[in-house]
């Protein structure tokens, strides 16, 4: 990673600690991905109840992310990172204490705060530290903590559930969150760098959300969130019901490996070819993954679906973060990240109960078919609405034109005028 070699020793140390904390955090969270639906199912819950419990995780994200985004801008990124890791260390004890649907919903909402805080602070801090010319490369590498954690966590969680039971699983999940907290305590907390006073600094959330550079990515993330929620909530149960010899934990591990592999070069390539091309590719991968799940009858097809899903996440989410960093001032970056990613949160929140109802009616297989159609709508919206007009949007989405909403391009256009 050549860009990292240009940083001073203290900054490299800070990034290394931050990366390690991210790895531990995502390992803690994802250890419950393939196992928690089974834990709820063992308690006698219906498909719809499983969907409601799993989906309530996103309620915590939606309720608290706007406040946490503003807190990150006003008080610094470290405070929200501390909140995220503290919640990650506490929440697993809540699952251990009960199998009551009502109480599990409350625990799941509380657990959702961890992701709202950690992802907002992590993304904003890295965007602050990364130079604009190598922003894609730095963010691409630093966000590798997510797929690595998503590779380790499900495999670890599945193994612990099978060999030691749910009690040890929840204890290990809490311990990983605690070690992430110890790492964040050591992270330096640089002040948010502000630029000259602008009208953008006075915008409220609704004004920011209504701006085209934020509105369209948020809608795209909302629709893709439906697909992510469907996969993460129901793929283990689908595998169980289909009796295909393919472990749910292996599905998420294969997905994470694919996500890791593509991020290694996608971030740096986006600095050269633009963010739009990779966002388009990411959405296409999600469409393909859902189509494969819709048609899956063998372990190989499930494996291909996992790879496609991982490739989608590895490009779309990281490149969306980079694109929003390109489009935001440091003093409102936390809020803009919070709003854009809140679209993803809302999609996940809707996905579990909504698609759980569909799964009750038509089965898991056709539910994934509906998900493929919804994600195709996200692709159409991005390709046609991501820039100032249809022509520019299409060119940007195909990597043939720069992002007109990026601050450096807005500055060039204003100077030309």
Short mmCIF file of C-alpha atoms in Angstrom, two decimals:
data_model
loop_
_atom_site.label_atom_id
_atom_site.label_comp_id
_atom_site.label_asym_id
_atom_site.label_seq_id
_atom_site.Cartn_x
_atom_site.Cartn_y
_atom_site.Cartn_z
CA UNK A 1 0.00 0.00 0.00
CA UNK A 2 2.16 2.86 -1.32
CA UNK A 3 -0.09 5.66 -0.10
CA UNK A 4 0.31 4.55 3.54
CA UNK A 5 4.10 4.81 3.27
CA UNK A 6 3.77 8.57 2.75
CA UNK A 7 2.16 9.00 6.20
CA UNK A 8 4.13 9.76 9.38
CA UNK A 9 4.69 7.06 12.02
CA UNK A 10 1.97 8.28 14.37
CA UNK A 11 -0.66 8.33 11.63
CA UNK A 12 0.30 4.83 10.40
CA UNK A 13 0.05 3.55 13.98
CA UNK A 14 -3.35 5.19 14.37
CA UNK A 15 -4.64 3.58 11.17
CA UNK A 16 -3.29 0.17 12.20
CA UNK A 17 -5.03 0.33 15.59
CA UNK A 18 -8.23 1.52 13.92
CA UNK A 19 -8.08 -1.33 11.40
CA UNK A 20 -7.54 -3.91 14.18
CA UNK A 21 -10.46 -2.53 16.18
CA UNK A 22 -12.63 -2.71 13.06
CA UNK A 23 -11.62 -6.32 12.49
CA UNK A 24 -12.55 -7.27 16.06
CA UNK A 25 -15.82 -5.32 15.92
CA UNK A 26 -17.03 -6.98 12.71
CA UNK A 27 -15.92 -10.42 13.92
CA UNK A 28 -18.03 -9.90 17.04
CA UNK A 29 -21.07 -8.77 15.08
CA UNK A 30 -20.88 -11.31 12.27
CA UNK A 31 -20.37 -14.29 14.57
CA UNK A 32 -24.13 -14.01 15.13
CA UNK A 33 -25.14 -13.71 11.46
CA UNK A 34 -25.63 -17.43 10.71
CA UNK A 35 -26.42 -18.43 14.30
CA UNK A 36 -28.88 -15.92 15.74
CA UNK A 37 -31.73 -16.82 13.33
CA UNK A 38 -31.22 -20.47 14.33
CA UNK A 39 -31.21 -19.50 18.03
CA UNK A 40 -34.53 -17.68 17.56
CA UNK A 41 -35.90 -20.58 15.49
CA UNK A 42 -34.96 -23.04 18.25
CA UNK A 43 -37.07 -20.94 20.60
CA UNK A 44 -40.16 -21.74 18.51
CA UNK A 45 -40.45 -18.50 16.54
CA UNK A 46 -42.19 -18.33 13.14
CA UNK A 47 -40.47 -17.11 9.96
CA UNK A 48 -42.16 -13.74 10.35
CA UNK A 49 -41.09 -13.42 14.00
CA UNK A 50 -37.50 -14.28 13.05
CA UNK A 51 -37.65 -11.57 10.41
CA UNK A 52 -39.03 -9.02 12.89
CA UNK A 53 -36.34 -9.75 15.49
CA UNK A 54 -33.50 -9.66 12.96
CA UNK A 55 -34.90 -6.57 11.25
CA UNK A 56 -35.31 -4.67 14.52
CA UNK A 57 -31.51 -4.42 14.56
CA UNK A 58 -31.85 -1.68 11.96
CA UNK A 59 -34.31 0.27 14.12
CA UNK A 60 -31.43 1.10 16.45
CA UNK A 61 -29.41 2.24 13.45
CA UNK A 62 -32.21 4.43 12.10
CA UNK A 63 -33.13 6.05 15.41
CA UNK A 64 -29.60 6.85 16.53
CA UNK A 65 -27.50 7.31 13.37
CA UNK A 66 -28.58 10.94 12.67
CA UNK A 67 -27.75 11.97 16.24
CA UNK A 68 -24.45 10.06 16.11
CA UNK A 69 -23.55 11.65 12.77
CA UNK A 70 -24.02 15.13 14.25
CA UNK A 71 -22.09 14.08 17.36
CA UNK A 72 -19.19 12.91 15.17
CA UNK A 73 -19.08 16.32 13.48
CA UNK A 74 -19.38 18.33 16.70
CA UNK A 75 -17.38 16.27 19.23
CA UNK A 76 -15.06 14.27 17.00
CA UNK A 77 -15.07 10.76 15.57
CA UNK A 78 -13.62 8.92 18.58
CA UNK A 79 -16.61 9.44 20.87
CA UNK A 80 -18.97 7.62 18.49
CA UNK A 81 -16.42 4.84 17.96
CA UNK A 82 -16.31 4.34 21.73
CA UNK A 83 -20.11 4.18 21.88
CA UNK A 84 -20.17 1.57 19.11
CA UNK A 85 -17.66 -0.76 20.73
CA UNK A 86 -19.19 -0.44 24.21
CA UNK A 87 -22.58 -1.52 22.86
CA UNK A 88 -20.95 -4.39 20.91
CA UNK A 89 -19.39 -5.64 24.16
CA UNK A 90 -22.67 -5.49 26.12
CA UNK A 91 -25.39 -6.58 23.67
CA UNK A 92 -24.49 -10.33 23.37
CA UNK A 93 -25.30 -10.77 27.07
CA UNK A 94 -28.85 -9.72 26.26
CA UNK A 95 -29.28 -12.61 23.81
CA UNK A 96 -27.82 -14.96 26.39
CA UNK A 97 -30.40 -13.85 28.96
CA UNK A 98 -33.62 -14.53 27.00
CA UNK A 99 -35.41 -16.21 24.09
CA UNK A 100 -38.54 -14.09 24.53
CA UNK A 101 -39.44 -12.44 21.19
CA UNK A 102 -40.31 -9.11 22.82
CA UNK A 103 -37.08 -8.90 24.81
CA UNK A 104 -34.99 -10.10 21.86
CA UNK A 105 -36.42 -7.24 19.80
CA UNK A 106 -35.26 -4.74 22.45
CA UNK A 107 -31.80 -6.32 22.63
CA UNK A 108 -31.56 -6.30 18.84
CA UNK A 109 -32.51 -2.59 18.69
CA UNK A 110 -29.85 -1.84 21.30
CA UNK A 111 -27.28 -3.88 19.35
CA UNK A 112 -28.08 -1.84 16.23
CA UNK A 113 -26.68 1.27 17.92
CA UNK A 114 -23.23 -0.33 17.75
CA UNK A 115 -23.19 -0.37 13.95
CA UNK A 116 -24.73 3.11 13.70
CA UNK A 117 -21.95 4.51 15.85
CA UNK A 118 -18.99 2.48 14.66
CA UNK A 119 -19.55 2.74 10.90
CA UNK A 120 -20.24 6.49 11.05
CA UNK A 121 -17.14 7.26 13.13
CA UNK A 122 -14.88 4.81 11.27
CA UNK A 123 -15.81 6.05 7.78
CA UNK A 124 -15.64 9.74 8.71
CA UNK A 125 -12.27 9.41 10.47
CA UNK A 126 -10.66 7.57 7.57
CA UNK A 127 -12.07 10.09 5.07
CA UNK A 128 -10.62 12.90 7.20
CA UNK A 129 -7.18 11.31 7.24
CA UNK A 130 -6.97 10.21 3.57
CA UNK A 131 -5.65 12.71 0.97
CA UNK A 132 -8.18 13.36 -1.79
CA UNK A 133 -5.90 12.04 -4.54
CA UNK A 134 -5.52 8.62 -2.85
CA UNK A 135 -8.85 8.57 -0.98
CA UNK A 136 -10.21 5.55 -2.85
CA UNK A 137 -7.06 3.52 -2.17
CA UNK A 138 -6.89 4.38 1.54
CA UNK A 139 -10.59 3.82 2.21
CA UNK A 140 -10.53 0.66 0.10
CA UNK A 141 -7.74 -0.84 2.19
CA UNK A 142 -9.07 0.35 5.56
CA UNK A 143 -12.53 -1.04 4.86
CA UNK A 144 -10.93 -4.47 4.39
CA UNK A 145 -11.53 -4.84 8.12
CA UNK A 146 -15.21 -5.45 7.34
CA UNK A 147 -14.88 -8.44 4.97
CA UNK A 148 -12.08 -9.92 7.07
CA UNK A 149 -14.30 -9.71 10.12
CA UNK A 150 -17.22 -11.08 8.11
CA UNK A 151 -15.00 -14.00 7.09
CA UNK A 152 -13.78 -14.80 10.59
CA UNK A 153 -17.00 -14.13 12.51
CA UNK A 154 -19.50 -16.46 10.80
CA UNK A 155 -17.04 -19.35 10.66
CA UNK A 156 -16.19 -18.85 14.33
CA UNK A 157 -19.84 -18.42 15.29
CA UNK A 158 -20.95 -21.52 13.39
CA UNK A 159 -18.16 -23.56 14.95
CA UNK A 160 -18.90 -22.39 18.50
CA UNK A 161 -22.64 -22.98 18.10
CA UNK A 162 -22.05 -26.51 16.83
CA UNK A 163 -19.39 -27.52 19.36
CA UNK A 164 -20.00 -25.46 22.51
CA UNK A 165 -23.55 -24.12 22.32
CA UNK A 166 -25.09 -20.69 22.28
CA UNK A 167 -23.76 -19.64 25.72
CA UNK A 168 -20.10 -19.75 24.71
CA UNK A 169 -20.98 -18.15 21.35
CA UNK A 170 -22.50 -15.06 22.98
CA UNK A 171 -19.66 -14.78 25.50
CA UNK A 172 -17.02 -14.84 22.74
CA UNK A 173 -18.98 -12.26 20.73
CA UNK A 174 -19.00 -9.94 23.77
CA UNK A 175 -15.27 -10.51 24.36
CA UNK A 176 -14.41 -9.53 20.78
CA UNK A 177 -16.40 -6.32 21.21
CA UNK A 178 -14.50 -5.57 24.43
CA UNK A 179 -11.10 -5.96 22.75
CA UNK A 180 -12.29 -3.62 19.97
CA UNK A 181 -13.10 -1.08 22.70
CA UNK A 182 -9.58 -1.38 24.10
CA UNK A 183 -8.23 -0.57 20.64
CA UNK A 184 -10.45 2.49 20.11
CA UNK A 185 -9.33 3.91 23.48
CA UNK A 186 -5.82 4.21 21.96
CA UNK A 187 -6.92 5.92 18.73
CA UNK A 188 -5.98 9.60 18.49
CA UNK A 189 -8.90 11.97 18.09
CA UNK A 190 -7.86 14.77 15.71
CA UNK A 191 -10.14 17.82 15.59
CA UNK A 192 -12.51 18.06 12.63
CA UNK A 193 -10.88 20.35 10.07
CA UNK A 194 -13.26 23.06 8.94
CA UNK A 195 -13.11 25.12 5.80
CA UNK A 196 -14.37 28.64 5.17
CA UNK A 197 -17.94 29.33 6.25
CA UNK A 198 -20.37 28.18 3.58
CA UNK A 199 -24.10 27.79 3.22
CA UNK A 200 -23.59 24.01 3.40
CA UNK A 201 -22.61 24.31 7.07
CA UNK A 202 -26.06 25.73 7.94
CA UNK A 203 -28.05 23.03 6.19
CA UNK A 204 -30.27 20.82 8.29
CA UNK A 205 -30.76 17.09 7.72
CA UNK A 206 -33.70 17.50 5.35
CA UNK A 207 -31.86 20.05 3.23
CA UNK A 208 -28.83 17.77 3.01
CA UNK A 209 -31.00 14.76 2.16
CA UNK A 210 -32.91 16.68 -0.50
CA UNK A 211 -29.73 17.69 -2.32
CA UNK A 212 -29.25 15.53 -5.46
CA UNK A 213 -25.72 14.51 -4.51
CA UNK A 214 -27.08 12.83 -1.37
CA UNK A 215 -30.67 11.89 -2.27
CA UNK A 216 -29.95 9.49 -5.13
CA UNK A 217 -27.19 7.50 -3.33
CA UNK A 218 -29.47 7.22 -0.29
CA UNK A 219 -32.33 5.80 -2.39
CA UNK A 220 -29.94 3.34 -4.06
CA UNK A 221 -28.66 2.22 -0.66
CA UNK A 222 -32.25 1.81 0.56
CA UNK A 223 -33.14 -0.56 -2.27
CA UNK A 224 -29.88 -2.50 -2.00
CA UNK A 225 -30.46 -2.73 1.76
CA UNK A 226 -33.56 -4.81 1.03
CA UNK A 227 -31.38 -7.36 -0.74
CA UNK A 228 -28.71 -7.37 1.96
CA UNK A 229 -31.36 -7.81 4.64
CA UNK A 230 -32.92 -10.71 2.75
CA UNK A 231 -29.60 -12.51 2.35
CA UNK A 232 -28.29 -11.96 5.87
CA UNK A 233 -31.58 -12.85 7.55
CA UNK A 234 -32.85 -15.77 5.50
CA UNK A 235 -30.01 -17.52 3.65
CA UNK A 236 -29.19 -19.83 6.60
CA UNK A 237 -32.85 -20.77 6.96
CA UNK A 238 -33.16 -21.24 3.20
CA UNK A 239 -30.19 -23.61 3.23
CA UNK A 240 -31.74 -25.52 6.13
CA UNK A 241 -35.12 -25.85 4.40
CA UNK A 242 -33.64 -26.78 1.01
CA UNK A 243 -31.51 -29.54 2.59
CA UNK A 244 -28.56 -28.60 0.40
CA UNK A 245 -25.26 -29.66 1.97
CA UNK A 246 -23.82 -26.17 2.34
CA UNK A 247 -23.27 -24.48 5.72
CA UNK A 248 -24.64 -20.97 6.30
CA UNK A 249 -21.40 -19.94 7.96
CA UNK A 250 -19.45 -21.01 4.86
CA UNK A 251 -21.78 -18.89 2.71
CA UNK A 252 -20.88 -15.76 4.66
CA UNK A 253 -17.20 -16.69 4.77
CA UNK A 254 -17.08 -17.16 0.98
CA UNK A 255 -18.89 -13.84 0.60
CA UNK A 256 -16.39 -12.09 2.84
CA UNK A 257 -13.40 -13.56 0.98
CA UNK A 258 -14.82 -12.28 -2.31
CA UNK A 259 -15.42 -8.88 -0.73
CA UNK A 260 -11.86 -8.78 0.57
CA UNK A 261 -10.35 -9.84 -2.75
CA UNK A 262 -12.10 -7.19 -4.82
CA UNK A 263 -11.40 -4.33 -2.39
CA UNK A 264 -7.66 -4.93 -2.74
CA UNK A 265 -7.68 -3.28 -6.17
CA UNK A 266 -11.09 -1.57 -6.49
CA UNK A 267 -10.28 1.38 -4.22
CA UNK A 268 -7.05 2.29 -6.00
CA UNK A 269 -8.65 1.73 -9.41
CA UNK A 270 -11.50 4.09 -8.51
CA UNK A 271 -8.97 6.90 -7.98
CA UNK A 272 -8.13 6.48 -11.65
CA UNK A 273 -11.40 5.40 -13.30
CA UNK A 274 -13.94 7.09 -11.03
CA UNK A 275 -16.40 5.83 -8.42
CA UNK A 276 -19.43 5.43 -10.70
CA UNK A 277 -18.14 2.42 -12.65
CA UNK A 278 -17.51 0.42 -9.48
CA UNK A 279 -20.83 1.34 -7.89
CA UNK A 280 -22.60 0.12 -11.05
CA UNK A 281 -20.60 -3.11 -10.91
CA UNK A 282 -21.48 -3.58 -7.24
CA UNK A 283 -25.22 -3.25 -7.84
CA UNK A 284 -24.99 -5.68 -10.77
CA UNK A 285 -23.29 -8.20 -8.49
CA UNK A 286 -26.14 -7.98 -5.98
CA UNK A 287 -28.68 -8.56 -8.75
CA UNK A 288 -26.72 -11.61 -9.91
CA UNK A 289 -26.42 -12.98 -6.35
CA UNK A 290 -30.18 -12.82 -5.80
CA UNK A 291 -30.92 -14.44 -9.16
CA UNK A 292 -28.52 -17.27 -8.29
CA UNK A 293 -30.19 -17.77 -4.89
CA UNK A 294 -33.57 -17.80 -6.62
CA UNK A 295 -32.35 -20.63 -8.87
CA UNK A 296 -30.04 -22.40 -6.40
CA UNK A 297 -30.39 -26.19 -6.05
CA UNK A 298 -26.76 -27.22 -5.45
CA UNK A 299 -23.80 -26.23 -3.25
CA UNK A 300 -21.96 -24.80 -6.28
CA UNK A 301 -24.74 -22.33 -7.09
CA UNK A 302 -24.92 -21.24 -3.45
CA UNK A 303 -21.15 -20.73 -3.52
CA UNK A 304 -21.40 -18.61 -6.69
CA UNK A 305 -24.18 -16.57 -5.09
CA UNK A 306 -21.98 -15.98 -2.04
CA UNK A 307 -19.10 -14.82 -4.24
CA UNK A 308 -21.36 -12.45 -6.20
CA UNK A 309 -22.85 -11.07 -2.97
CA UNK A 310 -19.38 -10.48 -1.54
CA UNK A 311 -18.15 -8.80 -4.71
CA UNK A 312 -21.18 -6.53 -4.61
CA UNK A 313 -20.58 -5.50 -1.02
CA UNK A 314 -16.84 -5.08 -1.57
CA UNK A 315 -17.36 -2.54 -4.32
CA UNK A 316 -20.72 -0.87 -3.74
CA UNK A 317 -20.53 0.01 -0.04
CA UNK A 318 -16.86 1.05 0.03
CA UNK A 319 -17.15 3.06 -3.19
CA UNK A 320 -20.34 4.72 -1.93
CA UNK A 321 -18.37 5.83 1.15
CA UNK A 322 -15.58 7.21 -1.06
CA UNK A 323 -18.06 9.00 -3.34
CA UNK A 324 -19.82 10.65 -0.39
CA UNK A 325 -16.43 11.68 1.03
CA UNK A 326 -15.66 13.30 -2.34
CA UNK A 327 -18.97 15.19 -2.13
CA UNK A 328 -18.80 16.42 1.50
CA UNK A 329 -17.04 19.04 3.59
CA UNK A 330 -15.27 17.68 6.71
CA UNK A 331 -17.58 19.61 9.05
CA UNK A 332 -20.71 17.89 7.70
CA UNK A 333 -19.17 14.59 6.66
CA UNK A 334 -20.49 12.66 9.66
CA UNK A 335 -24.04 13.82 8.95
CA UNK A 336 -23.82 13.03 5.23
CA UNK A 337 -22.42 9.56 5.90
CA UNK A 338 -25.13 9.01 8.50
CA UNK A 339 -27.89 9.97 6.06
CA UNK A 340 -26.59 7.95 3.12
CA UNK A 341 -25.92 4.83 5.17
CA UNK A 342 -29.29 5.32 6.91
CA UNK A 343 -30.80 4.43 3.54
CA UNK A 344 -29.07 1.06 3.84
CA UNK A 345 -30.29 0.75 7.42
CA UNK A 346 -33.89 1.42 6.43
CA UNK A 347 -33.70 -1.12 3.61
CA UNK A 348 -32.43 -3.76 6.03
CA UNK A 349 -35.10 -2.81 8.57
CA UNK A 350 -37.86 -3.19 5.99
CA UNK A 351 -36.37 -6.32 4.42
CA UNK A 352 -36.63 -8.74 7.30
CA UNK A 353 -40.33 -8.25 8.22
CA UNK A 354 -41.52 -7.48 4.67
CA UNK A 355 -39.69 -10.29 2.92
CA UNK A 356 -40.42 -12.54 5.90
CA UNK A 357 -44.12 -12.13 5.08
CA UNK A 358 -43.39 -12.87 1.40
CA UNK A 359 -41.37 -15.93 2.43
CA UNK A 360 -44.37 -17.17 4.44
CA UNK A 361 -46.54 -16.90 1.32
CA UNK A 362 -44.27 -18.05 -1.54
CA UNK A 363 -41.23 -19.57 0.20
CA UNK A 364 -37.63 -18.45 0.54
CA UNK A 365 -36.72 -19.21 -3.07
CA UNK A 366 -39.23 -16.89 -4.73
CA UNK A 367 -38.58 -14.26 -2.07
CA UNK A 368 -35.03 -13.94 -3.44
CA UNK A 369 -36.56 -13.51 -6.91
CA UNK A 370 -38.49 -10.50 -5.63
CA UNK A 371 -35.24 -9.18 -4.16
CA UNK A 372 -33.53 -9.41 -7.56
CA UNK A 373 -36.29 -7.28 -9.12
CA UNK A 374 -36.02 -4.63 -6.38
CA UNK A 375 -32.23 -4.42 -6.76
CA UNK A 376 -32.63 -4.02 -10.53
CA UNK A 377 -34.66 -0.87 -9.82
CA UNK A 378 -31.69 0.47 -7.80
CA UNK A 379 -29.44 -0.13 -10.81
CA UNK A 380 -31.76 1.79 -13.13
CA UNK A 381 -31.98 4.72 -10.70
CA UNK A 382 -28.21 5.00 -10.32
CA UNK A 383 -27.49 4.74 -14.05
CA UNK A 384 -30.08 7.40 -14.93
CA UNK A 385 -30.10 9.77 -11.91
CA UNK A 386 -26.59 9.82 -10.40
CA UNK A 387 -25.52 13.07 -12.09
CA UNK A 388 -27.09 16.34 -13.25
CA UNK A 389 -28.88 14.82 -16.29
CA UNK A 390 -29.45 11.48 -18.03
CA UNK A 391 -26.42 11.73 -20.33
CA UNK A 392 -24.01 12.67 -17.56
CA UNK A 393 -25.49 10.03 -15.25
CA UNK A 394 -24.98 7.28 -17.81
CA UNK A 395 -21.43 8.39 -18.53
CA UNK A 396 -20.56 8.67 -14.83
CA UNK A 397 -22.09 5.24 -14.09
CA UNK A 398 -19.94 3.71 -16.85
CA UNK A 399 -16.73 5.43 -15.77
CA UNK A 400 -16.68 7.75 -18.79
CA UNK A 401 -17.18 11.07 -16.96
CA UNK A 402 -16.12 12.57 -13.60
CA UNK A 403 -18.48 13.08 -10.69
CA UNK A 404 -19.92 16.57 -11.18
CA UNK A 405 -20.94 16.68 -7.51
CA UNK A 406 -17.42 16.03 -6.16
CA UNK A 407 -16.19 19.14 -4.33
CA UNK A 408 -13.08 19.49 -6.48
CA UNK A 409 -15.22 19.42 -9.64
CA UNK A 410 -17.75 21.85 -8.18
CA UNK A 411 -14.86 24.21 -7.43
CA UNK A 412 -13.52 23.91 -10.99
CA UNK A 413 -16.97 24.62 -12.43
CA UNK A 414 -17.47 27.66 -10.18
CA UNK A 415 -14.07 29.04 -11.22
CA UNK A 416 -14.96 28.55 -14.89
CA UNK A 417 -18.23 30.43 -14.36
#
